[in-house]
CSV table of C-alpha atoms and ligand atoms in Angstrom, one decimal:
chain,number,residue,atom,x,y,z
A,1,UNK,CA,129.4,-51.2,213.6
A,2,UNK,CA,128.6,-52.6,210.2
A,3,UNK,CA,130.4,-52.2,207.0
A,4,UNK,CA,127.9,-50.2,204.8
A,5,UNK,CA,127.5,-51.6,201.3
A,6,UNK,CA,128.5,-49.4,198.2
A,7,UNK,CA,125.9,-47.8,196.5
A,8,UNK,CA,125.5,-48.5,192.6
A,9,UNK,CA,126.6,-45.3,191.7
A,10,UNK,CA,129.6,-45.5,194.0
A,11,UNK,CA,130.4,-48.8,192.8
A,12,UNK,CA,130.2,-47.6,189.4
A,13,UNK,CA,132.9,-44.5,190.3
A,14,UNK,CA,135.1,-47.2,192.0
A,15,UNK,CA,135.1,-49.0,188.8
A,16,UNK,CA,135.9,-46.0,186.6
A,17,UNK,CA,139.1,-45.1,189.0
A,18,UNK,CA,140.1,-48.9,188.9
A,19,UNK,CA,140.4,-48.8,185.0
A,20,UNK,CA,141.9,-45.5,184.7
A,21,UNK,CA,144.6,-46.5,187.5
A,22,UNK,CA,145.5,-49.8,185.8
A,23,UNK,CA,145.8,-48.3,182.6
A,24,UNK,CA,148.4,-46.2,183.7
A,25,UNK,CA,150.0,-47.0,186.9
A,26,UNK,CA,152.3,-49.7,188.5
A,27,UNK,CA,152.1,-50.2,192.3
A,28,UNK,CA,154.5,-51.0,195.1
A,29,UNK,CA,155.1,-54.2,196.4
A,30,UNK,CA,152.5,-55.9,194.0
A,31,UNK,CA,152.3,-58.5,191.4
A,32,UNK,CA,150.0,-56.2,188.8
A,33,UNK,CA,148.9,-59.6,187.6
A,34,UNK,CA,147.0,-60.1,190.8
A,35,UNK,CA,144.8,-57.0,189.8
A,36,UNK,CA,141.9,-56.5,189.9
A,37,UNK,CA,140.8,-59.9,189.9
A,38,UNK,CA,142.7,-62.0,192.9
A,39,UNK,CA,143.8,-58.5,194.7
A,40,UNK,CA,141.1,-55.8,194.7
A,41,UNK,CA,142.2,-52.6,194.0
A,42,UNK,CA,140.7,-49.9,196.5
A,43,UNK,CA,140.5,-46.4,195.2
A,44,UNK,CA,140.4,-44.0,197.7
A,45,UNK,CA,138.7,-40.6,197.6
A,46,UNK,CA,139.5,-38.9,200.9
A,47,UNK,CA,140.8,-39.8,204.7
A,48,UNK,CA,139.2,-38.8,208.0
A,49,UNK,CA,140.7,-39.8,211.4
A,50,UNK,CA,141.1,-43.7,211.2
A,51,UNK,CA,139.2,-44.0,208.1
A,52,UNK,CA,139.7,-44.1,204.4
A,53,UNK,CA,136.7,-43.0,202.4
A,54,UNK,CA,136.6,-45.3,199.5
A,55,UNK,CA,135.7,-43.9,195.6
A,56,UNK,CA,132.4,-46.3,196.2
A,57,UNK,CA,131.4,-44.4,199.2
A,58,UNK,CA,132.3,-46.8,201.3
A,59,UNK,CA,134.3,-46.1,204.7
A,60,UNK,CA,137.7,-48.6,205.6
A,61,UNK,CA,139.2,-48.5,208.9
A,62,UNK,CA,143.1,-48.2,208.0
A,63,UNK,CA,143.6,-51.0,210.5
A,64,UNK,CA,147.5,-50.7,209.4
A,65,UNK,CA,148.3,-46.9,209.4
A,66,UNK,CA,149.2,-46.8,205.7
A,67,UNK,CA,152.1,-48.8,206.2
A,68,UNK,CA,152.7,-47.6,209.8
A,69,UNK,CA,153.2,-44.0,208.5
A,70,UNK,CA,149.8,-42.4,210.0
A,71,UNK,CA,150.1,-41.5,213.7
A,72,UNK,CA,146.9,-39.3,214.5
A,73,UNK,CA,144.4,-39.8,211.8
A,74,UNK,CA,144.4,-39.0,208.0
A,75,UNK,CA,143.8,-35.3,207.1
A,76,UNK,CA,144.5,-34.2,210.6
A,77,UNK,CA,143.9,-30.7,210.7
A,78,UNK,CA,146.8,-29.6,212.6
A,79,UNK,CA,149.3,-31.0,210.4
A,80,UNK,CA,147.1,-29.9,207.1
A,81,UNK,CA,147.3,-26.2,208.4
A,82,UNK,CA,151.3,-26.5,209.3
A,83,UNK,CA,151.9,-27.7,205.8
A,84,UNK,CA,149.4,-25.3,203.9
A,85,UNK,CA,151.3,-22.4,205.7
A,86,UNK,CA,154.7,-23.1,204.8
A,87,UNK,CA,153.7,-23.9,201.4
A,88,UNK,CA,152.8,-20.1,201.3
A,89,UNK,CA,156.1,-19.1,202.9
A,90,UNK,CA,158.8,-21.1,201.6
A,91,UNK,CA,157.9,-24.6,199.9
A,92,UNK,CA,161.5,-25.7,199.1
A,93,UNK,CA,165.1,-24.4,199.2
A,94,UNK,CA,168.4,-26.4,198.6
A,95,UNK,CA,170.0,-27.3,202.0
A,96,UNK,CA,173.6,-27.2,200.8
A,97,UNK,CA,174.9,-24.0,202.0
A,98,UNK,CA,171.3,-22.7,202.6
A,99,UNK,CA,169.2,-23.2,206.0
A,100,UNK,CA,165.8,-22.3,207.0
A,101,UNK,CA,163.8,-22.2,210.3
A,102,UNK,CA,161.6,-25.8,210.0
A,103,UNK,CA,165.0,-27.6,209.3
A,104,UNK,CA,166.7,-26.4,212.2
A,105,UNK,CA,163.9,-25.9,214.7
A,106,UNK,CA,163.1,-29.7,214.0
A,107,UNK,CA,166.5,-31.0,214.4
A,108,UNK,CA,166.4,-28.9,217.8
A,109,UNK,CA,163.3,-30.8,218.7
A,110,UNK,CA,164.2,-34.1,217.9
A,111,UNK,CA,167.7,-34.2,219.2
A,112,UNK,CA,166.1,-33.2,222.6
A,113,UNK,CA,163.4,-36.2,222.4
A,114,UNK,CA,165.8,-38.8,221.4
A,115,UNK,CA,167.1,-41.7,223.4
A,116,UNK,CA,169.7,-41.3,225.9
A,117,UNK,CA,172.0,-43.4,228.1
A,118,UNK,CA,174.0,-42.6,231.2
A,119,UNK,CA,177.5,-42.3,230.4
A,120,UNK,CA,176.8,-41.2,226.7
A,121,UNK,CA,177.1,-37.9,225.1
A,122,UNK,CA,173.9,-37.3,223.5
A,123,UNK,CA,173.1,-37.5,220.2
A,124,UNK,CA,174.2,-34.3,218.6
A,125,UNK,CA,173.3,-34.1,214.9
A,126,UNK,CA,170.7,-34.7,212.3
A,127,UNK,CA,170.9,-35.5,208.9
A,128,UNK,CA,168.0,-35.5,206.7
A,129,UNK,CA,167.0,-37.5,203.8
A,130,UNK,CA,163.6,-38.1,201.9
A,131,UNK,CA,162.1,-41.5,202.9
A,132,UNK,CA,163.1,-44.7,205.2
A,133,UNK,CA,165.2,-46.3,202.8
A,134,UNK,CA,167.3,-43.5,202.0
A,135,UNK,CA,167.7,-42.6,205.7
A,136,UNK,CA,169.0,-46.2,206.0
A,137,UNK,CA,171.5,-45.2,203.2
A,138,UNK,CA,172.7,-42.5,204.8
A,139,UNK,CA,173.4,-44.1,208.3
A,140,UNK,CA,175.2,-47.2,206.4
A,141,UNK,CA,177.5,-44.8,204.5
A,142,UNK,CA,178.1,-42.7,207.3
A,143,UNK,CA,179.6,-45.4,209.3
A,144,UNK,CA,181.8,-46.9,206.9
A,145,UNK,CA,183.1,-43.5,205.8
A,146,UNK,CA,183.8,-42.8,209.5
A,147,UNK,CA,186.3,-45.9,209.4
A,148,UNK,CA,187.3,-45.2,206.3
A,149,UNK,CA,188.4,-41.7,207.5
A,150,UNK,CA,190.6,-43.0,210.3
A,151,UNK,CA,192.4,-45.4,208.0
A,152,UNK,CA,190.6,-48.3,208.9
A,153,UNK,CA,189.8,-49.6,205.5
A,154,UNK,CA,189.2,-53.3,206.7
A,155,UNK,CA,186.3,-52.1,208.0
A,156,UNK,CA,183.7,-52.9,204.9
A,157,UNK,CA,181.0,-55.2,206.8
A,158,UNK,CA,177.5,-54.8,208.1
A,159,UNK,CA,175.9,-57.1,210.7
A,160,UNK,CA,172.1,-57.3,210.2
A,161,UNK,CA,169.5,-59.7,212.2
A,162,UNK,CA,167.8,-62.8,210.3
A,163,UNK,CA,164.3,-61.7,209.7
A,164,UNK,CA,165.3,-58.0,209.0
A,165,UNK,CA,163.8,-55.4,207.1
A,166,UNK,CA,165.4,-51.6,206.3
A,167,UNK,CA,163.9,-51.0,202.8
A,168,UNK,CA,164.0,-51.4,198.9
A,169,UNK,CA,167.2,-49.6,197.9
A,170,UNK,CA,170.3,-51.6,196.9
A,171,UNK,CA,172.1,-50.7,200.5
A,172,UNK,CA,169.0,-51.0,202.6
A,173,UNK,CA,168.2,-54.5,200.5
A,174,UNK,CA,171.7,-55.8,201.4
A,175,UNK,CA,171.1,-55.6,205.1
A,176,UNK,CA,167.6,-57.0,204.8
A,177,UNK,CA,166.8,-60.6,205.3
A,178,UNK,CA,163.6,-61.1,203.7
A,179,UNK,CA,163.7,-63.7,200.6
A,180,UNK,CA,160.7,-62.8,198.9
A,181,UNK,CA,162.3,-59.1,198.5
A,182,UNK,CA,165.8,-59.8,198.5
A,183,UNK,CA,166.7,-63.1,196.8
A,184,UNK,CA,166.5,-61.8,192.9
A,185,UNK,CA,168.8,-58.9,193.7
A,186,UNK,CA,171.5,-60.8,195.7
A,187,UNK,CA,174.4,-60.6,193.0
A,188,UNK,CA,173.9,-56.6,193.1
A,189,UNK,CA,173.9,-56.6,196.8
A,190,UNK,CA,177.0,-55.8,199.3
A,191,UNK,CA,177.9,-58.7,201.3
A,192,UNK,CA,176.5,-58.5,205.0
A,193,UNK,CA,176.7,-60.9,207.9
A,194,UNK,CA,173.3,-62.1,209.5
A,195,UNK,CA,172.8,-62.7,213.2
A,196,UNK,CA,170.3,-64.8,214.4
A,197,UNK,CA,167.1,-62.9,215.2
A,198,UNK,CA,166.3,-62.4,219.0
A,199,UNK,CA,162.5,-63.1,217.8
A,200,UNK,CA,160.7,-64.6,221.0
A,201,UNK,CA,158.3,-66.6,218.7
A,202,UNK,CA,161.3,-68.8,217.8
A,203,UNK,CA,161.7,-69.7,221.7
A,204,UNK,CA,161.9,-73.2,222.3
A,205,UNK,CA,158.5,-74.8,224.4
A,206,UNK,CA,159.0,-73.5,228.1
A,207,UNK,CA,161.8,-70.6,227.4
A,208,UNK,CA,161.2,-67.3,227.9
A,209,UNK,CA,161.5,-64.1,225.7
A,210,UNK,CA,164.1,-62.8,227.6
A,211,UNK,CA,166.0,-66.5,227.4
A,212,UNK,CA,165.8,-66.8,223.8
A,213,UNK,CA,166.9,-62.9,223.3
A,214,UNK,CA,170.1,-63.8,225.5
A,215,UNK,CA,170.7,-66.6,223.7
A,216,UNK,CA,170.7,-64.5,220.2
A,217,UNK,CA,173.2,-61.7,221.9
A,218,UNK,CA,175.3,-64.9,222.5
A,219,UNK,CA,175.4,-65.7,218.8
A,220,UNK,CA,176.0,-61.9,217.9
A,221,UNK,CA,179.1,-61.9,220.4
A,222,UNK,CA,180.5,-65.2,218.3
A,223,UNK,CA,179.6,-63.4,215.0
A,224,UNK,CA,181.4,-60.1,216.2
A,225,UNK,CA,184.5,-62.2,217.8
A,226,UNK,CA,184.7,-64.0,214.5
A,227,UNK,CA,184.7,-60.9,212.2
A,228,UNK,CA,186.7,-58.5,214.7
A,229,UNK,CA,188.4,-55.7,212.6
A,230,UNK,CA,185.9,-56.1,209.6
A,231,UNK,CA,182.8,-54.7,210.8
A,232,UNK,CA,181.6,-51.1,210.6
A,233,UNK,CA,178.0,-51.2,212.1
A,234,UNK,CA,175.3,-53.3,213.2
A,235,UNK,CA,171.7,-52.3,212.2
A,236,UNK,CA,168.6,-53.8,213.6
A,237,UNK,CA,165.2,-52.8,214.4
A,238,UNK,CA,164.7,-52.4,218.3
A,239,UNK,CA,161.7,-54.4,220.1
A,240,UNK,CA,159.9,-55.5,216.8
A,241,UNK,CA,160.9,-56.8,213.5
A,242,UNK,CA,158.2,-55.4,211.6
A,243,UNK,CA,158.1,-56.2,207.7
A,244,UNK,CA,159.4,-59.6,209.0
A,245,UNK,CA,156.3,-60.5,210.3
A,246,UNK,CA,155.4,-58.6,213.4
A,247,UNK,CA,158.3,-60.4,215.4
A,248,UNK,CA,159.0,-59.3,218.7
A,249,UNK,CA,162.1,-59.7,221.2
A,250,UNK,CA,162.7,-58.9,224.7
A,251,UNK,CA,164.6,-55.5,225.3
A,252,UNK,CA,167.2,-57.4,226.7
A,253,UNK,CA,168.5,-57.9,223.5
A,254,UNK,CA,169.4,-54.7,222.6
A,255,UNK,CA,171.1,-54.1,225.9
A,256,UNK,CA,173.3,-56.8,224.9
A,257,UNK,CA,173.9,-55.3,221.3
A,258,UNK,CA,174.8,-52.2,222.4
A,259,UNK,CA,177.5,-53.6,225.0
A,260,UNK,CA,179.0,-55.8,222.3
A,261,UNK,CA,178.9,-53.0,220.0
A,262,UNK,CA,181.5,-51.3,222.3
A,263,UNK,CA,183.3,-53.8,223.2
A,264,UNK,CA,184.2,-54.4,219.2
A,265,UNK,CA,184.2,-50.8,218.7
A,266,UNK,CA,181.5,-51.0,216.2
A,267,UNK,CA,178.6,-48.4,215.4
A,268,UNK,CA,175.2,-49.3,216.6
A,269,UNK,CA,172.2,-48.2,214.2
A,270,UNK,CA,168.9,-48.2,215.3
A,271,UNK,CA,166.5,-48.2,212.6
A,272,UNK,CA,163.4,-46.8,214.5
A,273,UNK,CA,161.5,-45.7,210.9
A,274,UNK,CA,158.7,-48.3,211.8
A,275,UNK,CA,158.6,-48.6,215.4
A,276,UNK,CA,159.7,-44.9,216.4
A,277,UNK,CA,157.0,-42.0,217.5
A,278,UNK,CA,155.2,-44.2,220.2
A,279,UNK,CA,154.5,-47.2,218.3
A,280,UNK,CA,155.5,-49.6,220.7
A,281,UNK,CA,154.4,-47.7,224.1
A,282,UNK,CA,157.6,-45.2,224.4
A,283,UNK,CA,158.4,-42.5,222.4
A,284,UNK,CA,161.4,-44.6,221.1
A,285,UNK,CA,161.6,-48.5,221.1
A,286,UNK,CA,165.4,-47.8,222.4
A,287,UNK,CA,164.2,-46.2,225.5
A,288,UNK,CA,162.8,-49.8,226.9
A,289,UNK,CA,166.4,-50.8,227.0
A,290,UNK,CA,167.8,-47.8,228.0
A,291,UNK,CA,170.1,-47.7,225.0
A,292,UNK,CA,171.3,-44.4,222.9
A,293,UNK,CA,172.5,-46.0,219.9
A,294,UNK,CA,174.9,-44.2,217.7
A,295,UNK,CA,173.0,-43.6,214.7
A,296,UNK,CA,169.1,-43.3,214.8
A,297,UNK,CA,167.0,-43.5,211.7
A,298,UNK,CA,163.6,-42.2,211.6
A,299,UNK,CA,161.0,-41.6,209.2
A,300,UNK,CA,157.3,-42.7,208.6
A,301,UNK,CA,155.6,-41.1,211.8
A,302,UNK,CA,157.9,-38.4,211.6
A,303,UNK,CA,155.6,-36.2,209.6
A,304,UNK,CA,152.4,-38.4,211.3
A,305,UNK,CA,152.2,-39.7,208.0
A,306,UNK,CA,151.2,-36.8,206.0
A,307,UNK,CA,154.9,-36.3,203.9
A,308,UNK,CA,157.7,-38.4,203.2
A,309,UNK,CA,161.0,-37.7,205.3
A,310,UNK,CA,163.7,-38.8,207.1
A,311,UNK,CA,166.0,-38.2,209.6
A,312,UNK,CA,169.5,-39.8,210.5
A,313,UNK,CA,170.6,-38.5,214.4
A,314,UNK,CA,174.5,-39.3,215.3
A,315,UNK,CA,177.0,-38.3,217.5
A,316,UNK,CA,179.1,-35.5,217.6
A,317,UNK,CA,182.3,-37.9,217.6
A,318,UNK,CA,180.8,-39.2,214.5
A,319,UNK,CA,180.5,-36.0,213.1
A,320,UNK,CA,183.8,-34.5,213.9
A,321,UNK,CA,185.3,-37.8,212.1
A,322,UNK,CA,184.2,-36.0,208.4
A,323,UNK,CA,185.7,-32.4,209.5
A,324,UNK,CA,188.8,-32.1,207.2
A,325,UNK,CA,190.2,-29.8,205.0
A,326,UNK,CA,190.0,-32.8,201.9
A,327,UNK,CA,186.1,-32.9,200.3
A,328,UNK,CA,186.2,-36.6,200.0
A,329,UNK,CA,186.6,-36.8,203.9
A,330,UNK,CA,183.3,-34.9,203.9
A,331,UNK,CA,179.9,-36.8,203.7
A,332,UNK,CA,178.7,-35.2,200.5
A,333,UNK,CA,175.5,-37.6,200.2
A,334,UNK,CA,172.5,-35.3,199.0
A,335,UNK,CA,169.1,-35.3,197.6
A,336,UNK,CA,167.4,-32.6,195.9
A,337,UNK,CA,164.8,-32.2,198.2
A,338,UNK,CA,167.0,-32.9,201.5
A,339,UNK,CA,165.3,-31.3,204.7
A,340,UNK,CA,161.9,-30.3,202.5
A,341,UNK,CA,160.4,-27.3,204.5
A,342,UNK,CA,157.2,-28.8,204.0
A,343,UNK,CA,158.0,-32.1,205.4
A,344,UNK,CA,159.8,-30.4,208.4
A,345,UNK,CA,156.9,-28.3,209.0
A,346,UNK,CA,154.9,-31.4,209.1
A,347,UNK,CA,157.2,-32.7,211.4
A,348,UNK,CA,157.2,-30.0,213.7
A,349,UNK,CA,153.3,-30.1,214.1
A,350,UNK,CA,153.6,-34.1,214.7
A,351,UNK,CA,155.8,-32.8,217.4
A,352,UNK,CA,153.8,-30.3,218.8
A,353,UNK,CA,150.7,-32.4,219.1
A,354,UNK,CA,152.9,-35.1,221.1
A,355,UNK,CA,153.6,-32.0,223.4
A,356,UNK,CA,150.0,-31.2,223.9
A,357,UNK,CA,148.0,-34.0,223.5
A,358,UNK,CA,149.8,-36.6,226.1
A,359,UNK,CA,149.9,-39.0,223.2
A,360,UNK,CA,151.9,-41.7,224.8
A,361,UNK,CA,149.8,-41.8,227.9
A,362,UNK,CA,146.6,-42.2,225.9
A,363,UNK,CA,148.3,-44.8,223.6
A,364,UNK,CA,148.9,-46.8,226.8
A,365,UNK,CA,145.3,-47.1,227.6
A,366,UNK,CA,144.5,-47.7,223.9
A,367,UNK,CA,147.0,-50.8,224.0
A,368,UNK,CA,145.3,-52.0,227.3
A,369,UNK,CA,142.2,-52.1,225.4
A,370,UNK,CA,143.5,-53.6,222.2
A,371,UNK,CA,145.0,-56.3,224.7
A,372,UNK,CA,141.7,-57.2,226.0
A,373,UNK,CA,140.3,-57.6,222.7
A,374,UNK,CA,142.9,-59.6,221.2
A,375,UNK,CA,143.1,-62.2,224.0
A,376,UNK,CA,140.0,-64.1,222.9
A,377,UNK,CA,141.7,-64.3,219.4
A,378,UNK,CA,144.4,-66.1,220.7
A,379,UNK,CA,141.9,-69.4,221.4
A,380,UNK,CA,140.8,-69.0,217.8
A,381,UNK,CA,142.1,-72.9,216.6
A,382,UNK,CA,143.9,-71.3,213.7
A,383,UNK,CA,146.0,-68.4,215.7
A,384,UNK,CA,149.4,-70.0,217.2
A,385,UNK,CA,150.2,-66.9,218.7
A,386,UNK,CA,148.8,-63.3,219.7
A,387,UNK,CA,151.8,-60.8,220.3
A,388,UNK,CA,151.9,-57.1,221.5
A,389,UNK,CA,154.0,-54.3,221.9
A,390,UNK,CA,152.3,-51.4,222.9
A,391,UNK,CA,150.0,-50.3,219.4
A,392,UNK,CA,151.3,-53.3,217.5
A,393,UNK,CA,149.4,-56.4,217.8
A,394,UNK,CA,149.7,-59.5,215.9
A,395,UNK,CA,148.3,-62.9,215.1
A,396,UNK,CA,150.1,-65.5,213.9
A,397,UNK,CA,147.9,-67.9,211.7
A,398,UNK,CA,148.7,-71.6,211.4
A,399,UNK,CA,147.0,-74.7,210.6
A,400,UNK,CA,144.8,-75.9,213.3
A,401,UNK,CA,146.8,-77.3,216.5
A,402,UNK,CA,149.9,-77.3,215.3
A,403,UNK,CA,152.0,-74.0,216.3
A,404,UNK,CA,155.1,-75.1,214.5
A,405,UNK,CA,153.3,-76.0,210.9
A,406,UNK,CA,152.7,-73.2,208.6
A,407,UNK,CA,150.2,-73.2,206.0
A,408,UNK,CA,150.6,-74.1,202.5
A,409,UNK,CA,151.7,-70.7,200.5
A,410,UNK,CA,149.6,-71.8,197.5
A,411,UNK,CA,146.5,-71.6,200.3
A,412,UNK,CA,147.1,-67.6,200.2
A,413,UNK,CA,145.5,-67.8,203.6
A,414,UNK,CA,146.9,-64.2,204.5
A,415,UNK,CA,145.8,-62.5,201.1
A,416,UNK,CA,142.1,-64.2,201.5
A,417,UNK,CA,141.7,-62.7,204.9
A,418,UNK,CA,142.7,-59.6,203.6
A,419,UNK,CA,139.9,-59.7,201.0
A,420,UNK,CA,137.3,-61.1,203.7
A,421,UNK,CA,138.5,-58.1,206.2
A,422,UNK,CA,138.3,-55.4,203.1
A,423,UNK,CA,134.5,-57.0,202.3
A,424,UNK,CA,133.9,-56.2,206.0
A,425,UNK,CA,135.3,-52.5,205.5
A,426,UNK,CA,138.6,-53.0,207.2
A,427,UNK,CA,141.9,-52.5,205.5
A,428,UNK,CA,144.3,-55.3,207.3
A,429,UNK,CA,146.9,-56.1,204.5
A,430,UNK,CA,148.7,-59.1,206.4
A,431,UNK,CA,152.3,-59.7,205.8
A,432,UNK,CA,152.1,-63.4,204.3
A,433,UNK,CA,150.0,-65.2,207.3
A,434,UNK,CA,150.6,-62.8,209.9
A,435,UNK,CA,147.8,-60.6,210.7
A,436,UNK,CA,148.0,-57.3,212.4
A,437,UNK,CA,146.6,-54.0,214.1
A,438,UNK,CA,148.5,-51.3,213.7
A,439,UNK,CA,145.7,-48.6,213.6
A,440,UNK,CA,146.1,-44.5,214.0
A,441,UNK,CA,146.3,-43.5,217.8
A,442,UNK,CA,143.3,-41.6,217.5
A,443,UNK,CA,141.2,-45.1,216.8
A,444,UNK,CA,138.4,-45.6,219.4
A,445,UNK,CA,136.8,-48.3,221.6
A,446,UNK,CA,133.7,-49.2,219.7
A,447,UNK,CA,136.0,-49.4,216.3
A,448,UNK,CA,138.5,-51.6,218.3
A,449,UNK,CA,135.9,-53.9,219.3
A,450,UNK,CA,134.5,-54.1,215.6
A,451,UNK,CA,138.0,-54.5,214.5
A,452,UNK,CA,138.3,-57.8,216.6
A,453,UNK,CA,135.3,-59.0,215.3
A,454,UNK,CA,135.9,-58.6,211.9
A,455,UNK,CA,139.5,-60.1,212.3
A,456,UNK,CA,137.9,-63.0,213.8
A,457,UNK,CA,135.7,-63.5,210.8
A,458,UNK,CA,138.1,-62.5,208.4
A,459,UNK,CA,140.2,-65.6,209.5
A,460,UNK,CA,137.0,-67.8,209.2
A,461,UNK,CA,136.4,-66.8,206.0
A,462,UNK,CA,140.0,-67.3,204.7
A,463,UNK,CA,140.4,-70.7,206.2
A,464,UNK,CA,137.0,-71.7,204.8
A,465,UNK,CA,137.6,-70.4,201.5
A,466,UNK,CA,140.9,-71.7,200.9
A,467,UNK,CA,139.2,-75.2,202.1
A,468,UNK,CA,136.5,-74.6,199.3
A,469,UNK,CA,139.1,-73.8,196.4
B,501,PLP,C1,162.2,-50.8,209.8
B,501,PLP,C2,162.1,-50.0,208.3
B,501,PLP,N1,163.1,-49.6,207.9
B,501,PLP,C3,163.3,-49.1,206.7
B,501,PLP,C4,162.1,-49.1,206.2
B,501,PLP,C5,162.1,-48.3,204.5
B,501,PLP,O1,161.2,-47.4,204.7
B,501,PLP,P1,160.5,-46.3,203.3
B,501,PLP,O2,159.6,-47.6,202.8
B,501,PLP,O3,160.1,-45.3,203.4
B,501,PLP,O4,161.8,-46.6,202.2
B,501,PLP,C6,160.8,-49.7,206.4
B,501,PLP,C7,159.7,-49.9,205.8
B,501,PLP,O5,158.6,-50.3,205.9
B,501,PLP,C8,161.2,-50.0,207.9
B,501,PLP,O6,160.0,-50.7,208.2
C-alpha cells in the first residue's frame, strides 16, 4: 500500500482550510506558534473506517483512534443511525427531575457489563458527565463527600500514581503527574500524594514486570500507612498509563492496590477512560486483575468515539452515603448536558456492536497480528522496547544501544516521526519519544503490515532528520 500524493487542487483546498482555521481557532494541547511550519495542521473532510480523508484528498490512517476515542471506525453506520433516530425523537432534556429511556437503558447495560469481584456487591449506580475529565471530577468529589457526610473530615487527600494522567480540569490535573501539563498550574491544585508507578519499563535488569509491580505496591502500602485516616481515595489507570507514555504494568498491581484500599478503608477509583471497552484485551482492564473498583470512570470509547459522554459507576454503599434529609449531603454536581440522549443513544449502539460482533475475540486475533508485526521493530537500533497490552502497542525510542538514555528533547524526535508518518499517510502523534499504535478495531491486516513498515521508516527519517539539523 502506498500513500497517494495530494492532487494540486486537493493541496489548494487543504491550504484554504488551514488559513481559515488558523485565523480563528485555538487548538487543544498545541503550542500554536508551531502551526503551520513545525507542526503541520491536517484539515480533515470526512472519516471512513480506520481512515481519515483530508481536504487534500489524501487518506490518512488514524493509527491512534483520534485520541483513543474511536472503536469501530469513523462514521460507523449503526452509531450514526442511532444518533440520527434519537435526534428526531428527543435531542436533550435536563436529567435533574426528568428521565429518558437512553439514559436508563445505558445505565442498566453498563452495570450488567461492569467488572465484578467475588465477595463484593456489584456496582449499582451510574452518574453521567460530559467528558473524561468531568467524570474524574465526579469520582473525586463523590469519594471526598462520602467521607465528609460520615463526619470523617480529615480524609481530604487523594493518592495517585507517578506518571498517571486523569485529565485537564483542575481536580483531574491535581491527581495527574505529567509535568508538562501540571507544573504551571501547581499553585492552583489540591494537594495529592503520589505513589511510585508500577511501570514495568522501570524494572531493574532481570526484574520481572510482576516483581516491579509488587515493589510498587509495597511502596503504596507504606504511603497509605503513613497517611492513615487522611486519604479518601486512590485513583489509577489500570494496566496502562496511557498519556504518561503507554507505560504498562502487571495486573498484580491492581490486585494489591484493591487489598490495600480495603485494609485502609479507602475508595479505589479505576480510571478506565482510555483503557475501557476492549482496548487491552478484555472489556475492562480491571478484569485482568479480577478486581472491582468502588468507582469506575468511563468515557472516550463509551460512545464508539462519536460523541462526548462519561459515566461514573459506583457502589450502592457509596450512593447510600448521600441519602439524607439535608440537601447539602446530596451530590449536587451537575452539567447542563448530563446524560444527553444523543450521546446515550450512541453509547447504546456501541454496546450493541459489542453484543453482535464478538468484538473482544476479533480484537484478540488483531492484537496477535499486531504483536507479530511489531516484533521486528524491537530490532531497530533506536527502539529500546516494544510493549503491548491488547490493541495498544508502544515503541520506546532512545539513542542507539542505550535503553536508559533519552534523546535530547530539543531534537524533537517524536515530532519528527509524527511529521514523517504523516507524509506517508499515517496519523501517529507520539507521546514525547514514545510512538504507539492504538488503531480502530476495524483495521485490517494489510493496513497493519503497511503501518509497521511506515513506522520503521518514520523512525529512520526522524533520527536522520535530527542528525542533519
Ligand atoms: C486515563 C484518562 N483519564 C481521563 C482523561 C480525560 O478525558 P477527556 O480528555 O475526555 O477530558 C484521559 C484523556 O486522555 C485519559 O486518558
